[in-house]
XYZ file of C-alpha atoms in Angstrom:
570
model
C 22.829 -152.191 76.425
C 22.890 -148.847 74.097
C 24.607 -149.024 71.074
C 24.961 -146.409 67.660
C 24.331 -149.156 65.611
C 22.811 -152.656 66.207
C 23.636 -155.241 63.030
C 21.474 -158.242 62.986
C 23.589 -160.915 60.864
C 27.218 -161.035 60.884
C 27.976 -162.426 57.401
C 29.094 -159.980 54.338
C 26.868 -157.566 54.748
C 27.136 -157.406 58.373
C 30.897 -157.320 58.128
C 31.430 -154.919 56.123
C 28.561 -152.548 57.069
C 29.949 -152.755 60.511
C 33.997 -152.715 59.538
C 33.140 -149.619 57.255
C 30.981 -147.247 59.843
C 33.948 -148.005 62.637
C 36.713 -147.356 59.787
C 34.967 -143.715 59.332
C 33.818 -142.556 62.217
C 35.642 -144.873 65.185
C 33.472 -143.150 67.754
C 30.771 -145.456 66.994
C 29.328 -147.606 69.309
C 28.319 -150.699 66.706
C 27.479 -154.165 67.782
C 26.491 -157.351 65.498
C 24.263 -160.049 66.551
C 25.408 -163.266 64.901
C 22.704 -166.156 65.719
C 25.263 -168.938 64.729
C 28.984 -169.375 66.093
C 31.318 -169.412 63.215
C 33.183 -171.119 61.353
C 30.237 -172.283 59.705
C 29.275 -173.625 56.067
C 27.353 -171.265 53.129
C 26.618 -171.324 50.271
C 27.868 -168.634 47.434
C 31.272 -168.932 46.746
C 32.154 -167.139 43.390
C 32.843 -163.646 43.855
C 33.057 -160.795 41.082
C 35.868 -158.113 40.550
C 33.864 -154.653 42.464
C 34.403 -156.638 45.967
C 38.327 -156.330 45.155
C 37.829 -152.542 45.839
C 35.283 -152.727 48.806
C 37.523 -155.342 50.849
C 40.562 -153.020 49.933
C 38.816 -150.139 51.660
C 37.868 -152.254 54.416
C 41.075 -152.986 54.867
C 41.036 -157.047 55.077
C 42.508 -157.178 51.279
C 45.603 -158.940 52.706
C 43.962 -161.367 55.663
C 41.790 -162.624 52.426
C 44.741 -162.816 50.045
C 46.535 -164.671 52.490
C 43.972 -167.569 52.958
C 44.980 -168.816 49.119
C 41.423 -168.462 48.243
C 41.305 -169.800 44.086
C 41.960 -166.365 41.820
C 39.019 -166.345 39.461
C 39.565 -164.745 36.009
C 36.654 -165.596 34.509
C 34.082 -168.782 33.968
C 33.592 -171.051 30.760
C 30.199 -171.885 29.984
C 28.386 -174.023 27.789
C 24.816 -172.946 27.394
C 22.088 -172.430 25.216
C 22.042 -173.991 21.655
C 25.616 -174.533 21.688
C 27.643 -177.467 21.975
C 30.614 -175.197 22.354
C 32.384 -174.077 25.390
C 33.274 -170.400 25.770
C 34.696 -168.097 28.250
C 33.983 -164.745 29.665
C 37.023 -163.393 30.552
C 37.619 -160.970 33.932
C 41.257 -160.363 33.134
C 42.892 -162.367 29.819
C 44.169 -165.872 30.705
C 47.726 -165.139 28.266
C 48.004 -161.792 30.070
C 47.953 -163.061 33.703
C 51.362 -163.246 35.027
C 52.299 -165.623 37.558
C 53.389 -163.609 40.506
C 54.181 -164.565 44.248
C 51.377 -164.851 46.535
C 50.323 -163.230 49.055
C 49.839 -159.982 46.839
C 48.817 -156.261 46.690
C 45.503 -155.039 45.648
C 46.979 -153.644 42.532
C 47.960 -154.272 39.083
C 46.017 -157.713 37.553
C 44.283 -158.259 40.770
C 41.939 -155.347 40.645
C 40.398 -156.876 37.563
C 39.884 -160.290 39.101
C 38.323 -162.101 42.286
C 38.171 -164.808 44.628
C 36.313 -167.992 44.873
C 36.102 -168.476 48.494
C 35.164 -171.281 50.832
C 32.891 -169.001 52.975
C 33.245 -171.066 56.321
C 36.578 -169.315 55.875
C 35.742 -166.059 54.275
C 33.238 -164.832 56.410
C 35.171 -165.740 59.644
C 38.308 -163.752 58.533
C 35.369 -161.296 57.493
C 33.965 -160.868 61.209
C 36.895 -161.272 62.821
C 38.340 -158.315 60.991
C 35.408 -156.181 62.077
C 36.263 -157.535 66.011
C 39.356 -156.358 65.318
C 38.319 -152.866 64.333
C 36.438 -152.143 67.583
C 33.347 -153.571 66.627
C 31.419 -155.428 69.207
C 30.670 -159.103 67.523
C 28.450 -161.466 69.438
C 28.303 -165.028 68.346
C 25.731 -167.743 68.760
C 23.640 -164.508 70.231
C 19.740 -165.054 68.544
C 17.359 -162.219 68.785
C 14.177 -164.030 69.528
C 11.669 -160.689 68.886
C 12.487 -157.180 67.421
C 10.316 -154.704 69.757
C 8.802 -151.925 67.936
C 6.892 -148.639 68.367
C 5.064 -147.660 65.156
C 7.749 -147.732 62.225
C 10.511 -147.364 64.527
C 12.081 -150.415 66.315
C 12.557 -149.555 69.945
C 14.904 -152.837 70.665
C 15.871 -155.968 70.131
C 15.011 -159.070 72.464
C 17.932 -161.603 72.907
C 17.032 -165.402 73.209
C 18.699 -164.866 76.819
C 16.449 -162.182 77.467
C 18.621 -158.983 76.932
C 17.545 -156.182 75.079
C 19.752 -154.457 72.836
C 18.767 -150.491 72.508
C 20.560 -148.795 69.575
C 19.744 -145.397 67.197
C 20.036 -147.522 64.290
C 18.679 -151.496 63.401
C 20.064 -153.045 60.391
C 19.193 -156.539 58.735
C 21.774 -158.368 57.623
C 20.656 -161.816 58.271
C 20.252 -163.241 54.857
C 17.447 -164.972 53.441
C 15.877 -164.843 57.328
C 14.763 -161.571 57.176
C 14.456 -160.752 60.715
C 13.294 -157.083 60.443
C 11.871 -157.529 57.611
C 9.401 -160.264 58.559
C 8.705 -158.616 61.949
C 7.211 -155.544 59.691
C 5.117 -157.677 57.263
C 7.626 -156.218 54.637
C 6.368 -158.011 51.153
C 8.317 -159.302 48.828
C 8.434 -158.566 45.105
C 9.242 -161.697 43.011
C 9.398 -160.845 39.595
C 10.974 -162.946 37.744
C 8.597 -166.395 36.554
C 11.969 -168.463 37.315
C 11.607 -170.767 40.751
C 14.354 -172.722 40.719
C 15.965 -174.503 43.627
C 19.656 -175.377 44.066
C 21.609 -178.655 45.229
C 25.402 -179.113 46.603
C 27.927 -180.843 47.773
C 31.638 -180.466 48.616
C 34.189 -182.546 46.574
C 37.724 -183.309 47.632
C 40.457 -183.461 45.383
C 38.677 -182.911 41.920
C 40.620 -181.481 38.901
C 40.558 -177.839 38.177
C 39.251 -177.348 34.554
C 41.678 -174.729 33.951
C 44.719 -173.033 35.746
C 46.971 -170.362 34.999
C 49.797 -168.804 36.796
C 49.693 -169.239 40.532
C 45.681 -170.236 41.612
C 43.550 -168.279 38.477
C 41.633 -170.566 37.536
C 37.772 -170.417 35.854
C 34.312 -171.328 37.323
C 32.829 -173.689 35.124
C 29.001 -173.564 34.250
C 27.230 -176.190 32.088
C 23.651 -176.434 31.137
C 22.128 -179.764 31.396
C 18.654 -180.637 29.597
C 16.587 -179.570 32.847
C 19.234 -176.828 34.364
C 22.315 -176.275 34.950
C 25.611 -177.146 37.266
C 28.159 -174.970 39.056
C 32.055 -175.802 39.134
C 33.539 -173.801 41.710
C 37.139 -174.924 43.188
C 37.209 -172.819 46.757
C 40.430 -173.894 47.357
C 43.555 -176.025 46.710
C 41.482 -179.390 47.514
C 37.993 -178.430 48.006
C 35.548 -177.430 45.417
C 31.651 -176.179 45.569
C 29.618 -178.519 42.974
C 25.880 -176.939 42.387
C 22.962 -177.960 40.152
C 20.228 -175.282 39.333
C 16.887 -176.511 38.126
C 13.074 -175.954 37.824
C 11.838 -176.928 41.374
C 8.758 -178.164 39.578
C 10.978 -180.691 37.641
C 12.146 -181.453 41.014
C 9.081 -182.108 42.015
C 8.161 -184.312 39.251
C 11.080 -186.425 39.050
C 10.409 -188.331 41.589
C 13.997 -188.570 42.589
C 15.944 -187.863 45.965
C 17.710 -184.423 46.153
C 20.792 -186.715 46.627
C 19.588 -189.453 43.082
C 18.946 -185.993 41.452
C 22.203 -184.365 42.097
C 24.592 -187.037 41.370
C 22.768 -188.119 38.142
C 23.334 -184.618 36.814
C 27.041 -184.720 37.354
C 27.410 -187.860 35.686
C 25.581 -186.924 32.302
C 27.189 -183.819 32.440
C 30.672 -184.612 30.440
C 33.187 -182.084 31.561
C 32.120 -181.857 35.181
C 31.691 -185.894 35.358
C 35.589 -186.123 34.232
C 36.861 -183.517 36.929
C 34.945 -184.945 39.828
C 36.342 -188.604 38.909
C 39.039 -189.364 41.240
C 37.316 -187.253 43.596
C 35.194 -187.761 46.642
C 32.250 -185.851 48.018
C 32.105 -184.996 51.737
C 28.656 -186.776 51.428
C 26.136 -183.629 52.195
C 23.432 -182.762 49.734
C 22.351 -179.614 50.903
C 19.195 -178.053 48.829
C 17.538 -174.447 49.321
C 15.111 -172.603 47.051
C 16.827 -170.525 44.716
C 14.466 -167.890 43.004
C 14.331 -163.506 43.187
C 12.964 -161.448 45.122
C 13.272 -157.771 46.316
C 11.535 -156.321 49.526
C 8.990 -153.631 49.152
C 10.633 -151.129 51.480
C 14.433 -151.199 52.486
C 14.387 -148.864 55.642
C 11.775 -147.228 58.176
C 12.158 -144.680 60.582
C 15.338 -146.085 62.747
C 15.825 -149.298 60.254
C 17.364 -150.441 57.462
C 17.619 -153.997 55.304
C 20.945 -154.761 53.382
C 22.170 -157.981 51.899
C 19.853 -160.893 51.044
C 17.572 -159.416 53.613
C 16.516 -156.807 51.169
C 17.205 -159.069 47.900
C 18.208 -161.961 45.994
C 18.835 -162.880 42.225
C 18.900 -165.703 40.418
C 23.502 -166.954 40.933
C 23.655 -167.300 37.322
C 25.716 -164.597 37.027
C 27.380 -164.660 40.360
C 26.169 -161.109 41.845
C 25.288 -162.564 45.103
C 28.363 -161.545 47.018
C 28.956 -158.405 45.145
C 25.496 -157.061 45.707
C 25.669 -158.027 49.729
C 29.009 -155.742 49.747
C 28.495 -153.095 47.214
C 24.790 -152.613 49.344
C 26.607 -152.220 52.925
C 29.409 -149.949 52.223
C 25.976 -147.924 50.523
C 24.632 -148.216 53.615
C 27.633 -147.218 56.131
C 27.971 -143.928 54.004
C 24.187 -143.546 54.453
C 24.585 -144.063 58.186
C 27.687 -141.710 58.664
C 25.715 -138.969 56.835
C 23.029 -138.943 58.313
C 24.638 -138.445 61.567
C 26.803 -135.709 59.915
C 23.421 -133.535 58.885
C 25.062 -132.743 55.523
C 21.699 -133.814 53.158
C 18.167 -134.604 53.535
C 17.503 -137.098 55.765
C 15.128 -138.568 53.304
C 16.474 -138.397 50.315
C 20.075 -140.443 51.488
C 17.272 -143.164 52.160
C 15.721 -142.965 49.120
C 18.668 -143.185 47.338
C 20.114 -145.817 49.072
C 16.830 -148.180 48.184
C 16.560 -147.115 44.788
C 20.198 -148.148 44.377
C 19.392 -151.352 46.158
C 16.813 -152.263 44.315
C 17.436 -151.305 41.232
C 20.539 -153.242 41.072
C 18.782 -156.548 42.159
C 16.182 -155.835 39.421
C 19.103 -155.489 37.113
C 20.778 -158.545 37.554
C 16.850 -160.584 37.380
C 16.600 -158.878 34.337
C 19.865 -159.987 32.915
C 19.559 -163.558 34.291
C 16.048 -163.661 32.990
C 17.423 -163.178 29.220
C 20.024 -165.552 30.228
C 17.887 -168.373 30.641
C 15.960 -167.804 27.628
C 18.488 -169.291 25.707
C 18.126 -172.197 27.579
C 15.109 -174.240 26.436
C 14.408 -176.147 29.807
C 13.339 -173.237 30.839
C 10.219 -172.992 28.661
C 8.509 -170.770 31.433
C 10.858 -167.939 31.736
C 11.244 -167.576 28.266
C 7.745 -166.901 27.678
C 7.683 -164.318 30.728
C 10.862 -162.687 29.231
C 8.917 -162.203 25.867
C 6.031 -160.836 27.835
C 8.251 -158.401 29.026
C 9.849 -157.324 26.070
C 6.613 -157.243 24.431
C 5.027 -154.816 27.300
C 8.518 -152.779 26.070
C 7.288 -152.893 22.646
C 9.656 -154.740 21.966
C 10.058 -158.711 19.994
C 12.778 -160.775 21.566
C 14.474 -161.391 18.598
C 18.107 -161.555 18.781
C 18.048 -157.952 17.515
C 15.300 -156.713 19.867
C 16.909 -158.659 22.881
C 20.181 -156.734 22.633
C 18.059 -153.895 22.695
C 16.639 -155.154 25.612
C 19.998 -155.613 27.386
C 21.055 -152.018 26.935
C 17.714 -150.286 27.843
C 16.361 -148.709 31.221
C 18.286 -147.709 34.246
C 21.289 -149.786 33.032
C 22.880 -146.570 32.194
C 23.030 -145.163 36.582
C 24.544 -148.649 37.337
C 28.138 -148.136 35.805
C 28.746 -144.841 35.312
C 32.387 -146.108 33.541
C 30.918 -147.842 30.521
C 27.180 -147.653 30.025
C 24.792 -150.566 29.055
C 25.498 -152.178 32.610
C 28.965 -152.113 32.855
C 29.568 -154.583 29.840
C 31.315 -152.722 26.823
C 29.490 -152.690 23.474
C 30.798 -155.145 21.920
C 30.543 -157.530 24.651
C 26.780 -157.107 25.142
C 26.225 -157.475 21.307
C 29.074 -160.900 21.650
C 26.609 -162.408 24.418
C 23.683 -161.771 22.735
C 25.019 -163.729 19.573
C 26.607 -166.440 21.934
C 23.598 -167.369 23.700
C 20.836 -167.235 20.813
C 23.173 -167.946 17.721
C 21.639 -164.895 15.852
C 23.349 -161.836 14.878
C 22.758 -158.920 16.704
C 22.662 -155.461 15.452
C 23.381 -151.904 17.127
C 20.208 -149.893 17.007
C 22.439 -147.187 15.769
C 24.054 -149.149 13.132
C 21.200 -147.333 10.541
C 20.981 -144.052 11.952
C 22.921 -140.649 11.016
C 21.056 -138.379 12.785
C 20.973 -138.322 16.707
C 18.674 -135.667 18.969
C 18.486 -135.488 23.003
C 15.331 -136.323 24.004
C 14.774 -134.631 27.364
C 10.714 -134.415 27.074
C 9.637 -135.007 30.684
C 12.717 -135.368 31.968
C 13.468 -133.458 35.050
C 16.593 -131.831 37.166
C 17.415 -133.821 40.030
C 20.430 -134.866 42.419
C 21.978 -138.504 42.691
C 24.699 -139.591 45.399
C 27.427 -141.320 44.685
C 29.812 -142.961 47.302
C 33.842 -142.241 47.347
C 35.446 -142.339 50.747
C 33.783 -142.623 53.398
C 31.318 -139.347 51.817
C 28.279 -139.328 49.887
C 28.306 -136.682 47.417
C 25.258 -135.235 45.345
C 25.600 -135.021 41.856
C 23.171 -133.315 39.194
C 21.314 -135.728 36.447
C 18.294 -135.869 34.375
C 15.471 -137.950 35.713
C 12.464 -139.754 33.546
C 10.443 -142.155 35.985
C 12.926 -144.847 37.191
C 15.160 -144.066 34.508
C 18.408 -141.639 35.145
C 21.147 -139.635 33.415
C 23.954 -138.845 34.867
C 25.722 -134.840 34.011
C 28.795 -135.632 34.076
C 31.204 -138.165 32.788
C 30.986 -139.330 29.054
C 26.966 -139.149 29.732
C 27.335 -135.612 29.866
C 30.181 -135.127 27.073
C 27.571 -137.100 24.789
C 24.730 -135.162 25.828
C 27.148 -131.661 24.802
C 27.870 -132.821 21.585
C 24.206 -134.037 20.401
C 23.231 -130.117 21.601
C 25.403 -129.114 19.414
C 25.019 -131.060 16.444
C 23.505 -134.602 15.592
C 24.710 -134.943 12.640
C 26.848 -138.396 12.396
C 30.238 -137.047 10.860
C 30.289 -133.948 13.442
C 29.564 -136.926 15.998
C 31.900 -139.177 15.503
C 34.886 -136.087 14.996
C 33.907 -134.996 18.094
C 33.410 -138.395 20.262
C 37.373 -139.578 19.066
C 38.394 -135.701 20.499
C 36.428 -136.084 23.680
C 37.675 -139.593 24.728
C 41.280 -139.812 23.593
C 41.898 -136.285 24.979
C 40.621 -137.746 28.358
C 43.796 -140.418 27.828
C 40.951 -143.013 27.962
C 41.853 -144.898 24.849
C 44.765 -144.494 22.505
C 43.516 -144.972 19.018
C 40.567 -143.748 17.015
C 39.395 -147.099 16.378
C 39.457 -147.282 20.552
C 37.934 -144.240 21.036
C 35.250 -144.608 18.964
C 34.067 -147.722 19.710
C 34.149 -146.824 23.678
C 32.101 -143.769 22.795
C 29.680 -145.296 21.005
C 28.447 -147.645 24.061
C 27.311 -144.473 25.241
C 25.681 -143.379 22.675
C 23.626 -147.158 22.006
C 22.409 -147.228 25.666
C 21.253 -143.391 25.640
C 19.053 -144.228 22.167
C 18.046 -147.457 23.811
C 16.921 -145.611 27.319
C 15.013 -143.293 25.736
C 17.232 -139.857 25.977
C 17.993 -140.140 22.615
C 16.160 -140.745 19.242
C 18.045 -141.657 16.228
C 16.727 -141.017 12.857
C 17.985 -141.198 9.394
C 18.755 -138.521 6.804
C 19.368 -138.958 3.013
C 22.221 -136.068 2.826
C 24.282 -138.303 5.727
C 26.229 -140.963 5.678
C 25.272 -143.756 7.717
C 28.040 -145.598 10.184
C 30.099 -147.895 8.792
C 31.958 -149.364 11.861
C 33.118 -152.699 12.617
C 33.176 -154.304 16.160
C 35.676 -157.324 16.678
C 33.066 -160.750 16.188
C 34.325 -161.442 20.221
C 34.937 -158.833 22.257
C 38.038 -158.834 24.566
C 36.628 -160.169 27.454
C 34.659 -163.299 25.506
C 35.966 -166.181 23.710
C 35.328 -169.250 22.286
C 37.538 -171.626 24.931
C 40.036 -173.675 23.727
C 41.337 -175.036 26.577
C 42.256 -178.994 25.757
C 41.669 -180.359 28.929
C 38.166 -182.191 28.237
C 37.260 -182.773 24.345
C 33.727 -181.625 23.344
C 31.225 -184.009 22.176
C-alpha cells in the first residue's frame, strides 16, 4: 500500500495535518493510522484563540461549533500570594454579545476559544479528514517502524500489512512511535515534575456564564498543587488536580483519595461540584515538559506531543498541536513544489516547534515561581535567570518574560504575544510586587546588531511558505518587517527619546492600528521594550534629554480582579 504521506495517530495533529494536505493538494494520497476506535476519552480540553483560525482554514469550524461546546472567554485564577480571584479575559465579558448558535467564525468569536469534550472533538476532526479524501483507518496499530539509516522504509501493521509512503509523520502523542524507534532523546528543561489526576462530573455548576455558552475555566491554587475546572459541555465538566509527583509519592494516599481531598479543600470548586456526580474513574498521567532533540529525518517528521509537551497551566497543548501540524502540512507541500531549499524548510519547521514549546515551558516555570508549594521550580527559575544575569525579583522577572525568542512568536504584538501592560500586570498580580519597564528611565536608544547575521525565516500563509528577511543572533531573530522593522528604522535615524516617541505615534497611527496618541505610544513601546530585553536595542540615559513619563493602566484590558459574586472569597 503506497501513499504520499502516512500519519501515525488520528488526534488533532494528525487530523489537522492530513486535512490541510488534502485541501491544498487534493491529488495527494494521505493515510491516517489510528490505534484506537473513536470516540475515545482524552485529557486536554481547554483551547486558545489561535485554534479558531486553523479550524476555519480546515473547513471544520461549522462542525465544531455545531457541537455546542462552551465558549471560552477567559480564565479565573486564584494563584500565588493572593487570596483574591482574578481573570484573564480573551474577550471582555461585558462586551460579549448574546448571539444565536451555531455562529460563524467572525466578530467576537475570533477572539474566543472552545472548551471541548475530546471524545467528541477529536472524532469530528478525524471524520472531517475522511470527508475531504483522507484514508482513515481506526483500530489500526503500527507494530514496527521499518528503517534504513535515517529514513523510514515502511510501517508494519499489527495484521502484518506494510504501509509505504514518501513521507512519514509521528502524530502518536506521548507514545512517540517514530521518535522512540529512532532512539531520539528528549530534553526536559524544567525542574518541574508534576502529575495530573482527573475525572468528569455531571451537572456541576458553572462559576460564570455570559451570553449563549460563554464561560471561564477556573484554575485554583491549593497548598500542594492546583485544580482545573473546565466545563466541556452543557452538563459535563472536567475537574483535575496537578501536584508534584514527589508529593503524591510521599502523601501515602491513593490517587482517588488525594483527588477528592483536593476538591473538598478548595472552597470555590467544592461548591461548584456540590450538587454534581463524578463519573468515578479517576485517571492519572505524568505531566512534565519535554521536547525532542530532533524533529525530522530524511523522510519523516514529529509533531504534536510526539515532538514536545509543555505544562498545561497555560492551556497551550492543543494550540501547539494544531499550529505545529499546520506548519508541517505547509512544509510537506513546499517540499513537493521545490521552491525552497529542503534543509531550510525542515529547519524552520523544527526551530518553530522547539521555540514554541520552550517559550511555554518558560512561561509555565515563571508562573509556578509565584506559588509557594513549587519550591524546586522556584529555585530552578532563579538559576535560569542568574545564568542570564538576572535576579528574580519582580522587576527582573518582568524583564525575563520579555527576553529572548519571544519576539518571533507573534509578529503582531511583541513580548510573546502579550501586550506590554499585560506582561507587567501578570508579574504584579503573581508576585504582588511592582514591576517597572526597562525603558522607564532611559531616554536614548541605539540598535545593537553586533554579531547579527541577515537570514530568512518562514512565514506560513494560505497554503504557502514565504521567506522573510530577518536578523539573527544565536537563537534569537528580529524580523525585518512590521513594527519591529519600523522601530529599527526609527532608531537608525535618531535614538533620542522625543524623536522616538513622535515617530512611534506617527507610524502606528498612519497604519490605522490605534486611534489615539496614547494608545499608539503604548502599542509601540511594547516593541521597543521587547527589543531592549532581547539585546537588539541598547538603552541609556542622557542628562540633556527628558525621561519617559508614561502611565500604563493599572490593569490591562484583558486582566482584571474578579468581581463575580457566585462564591464569596474566604
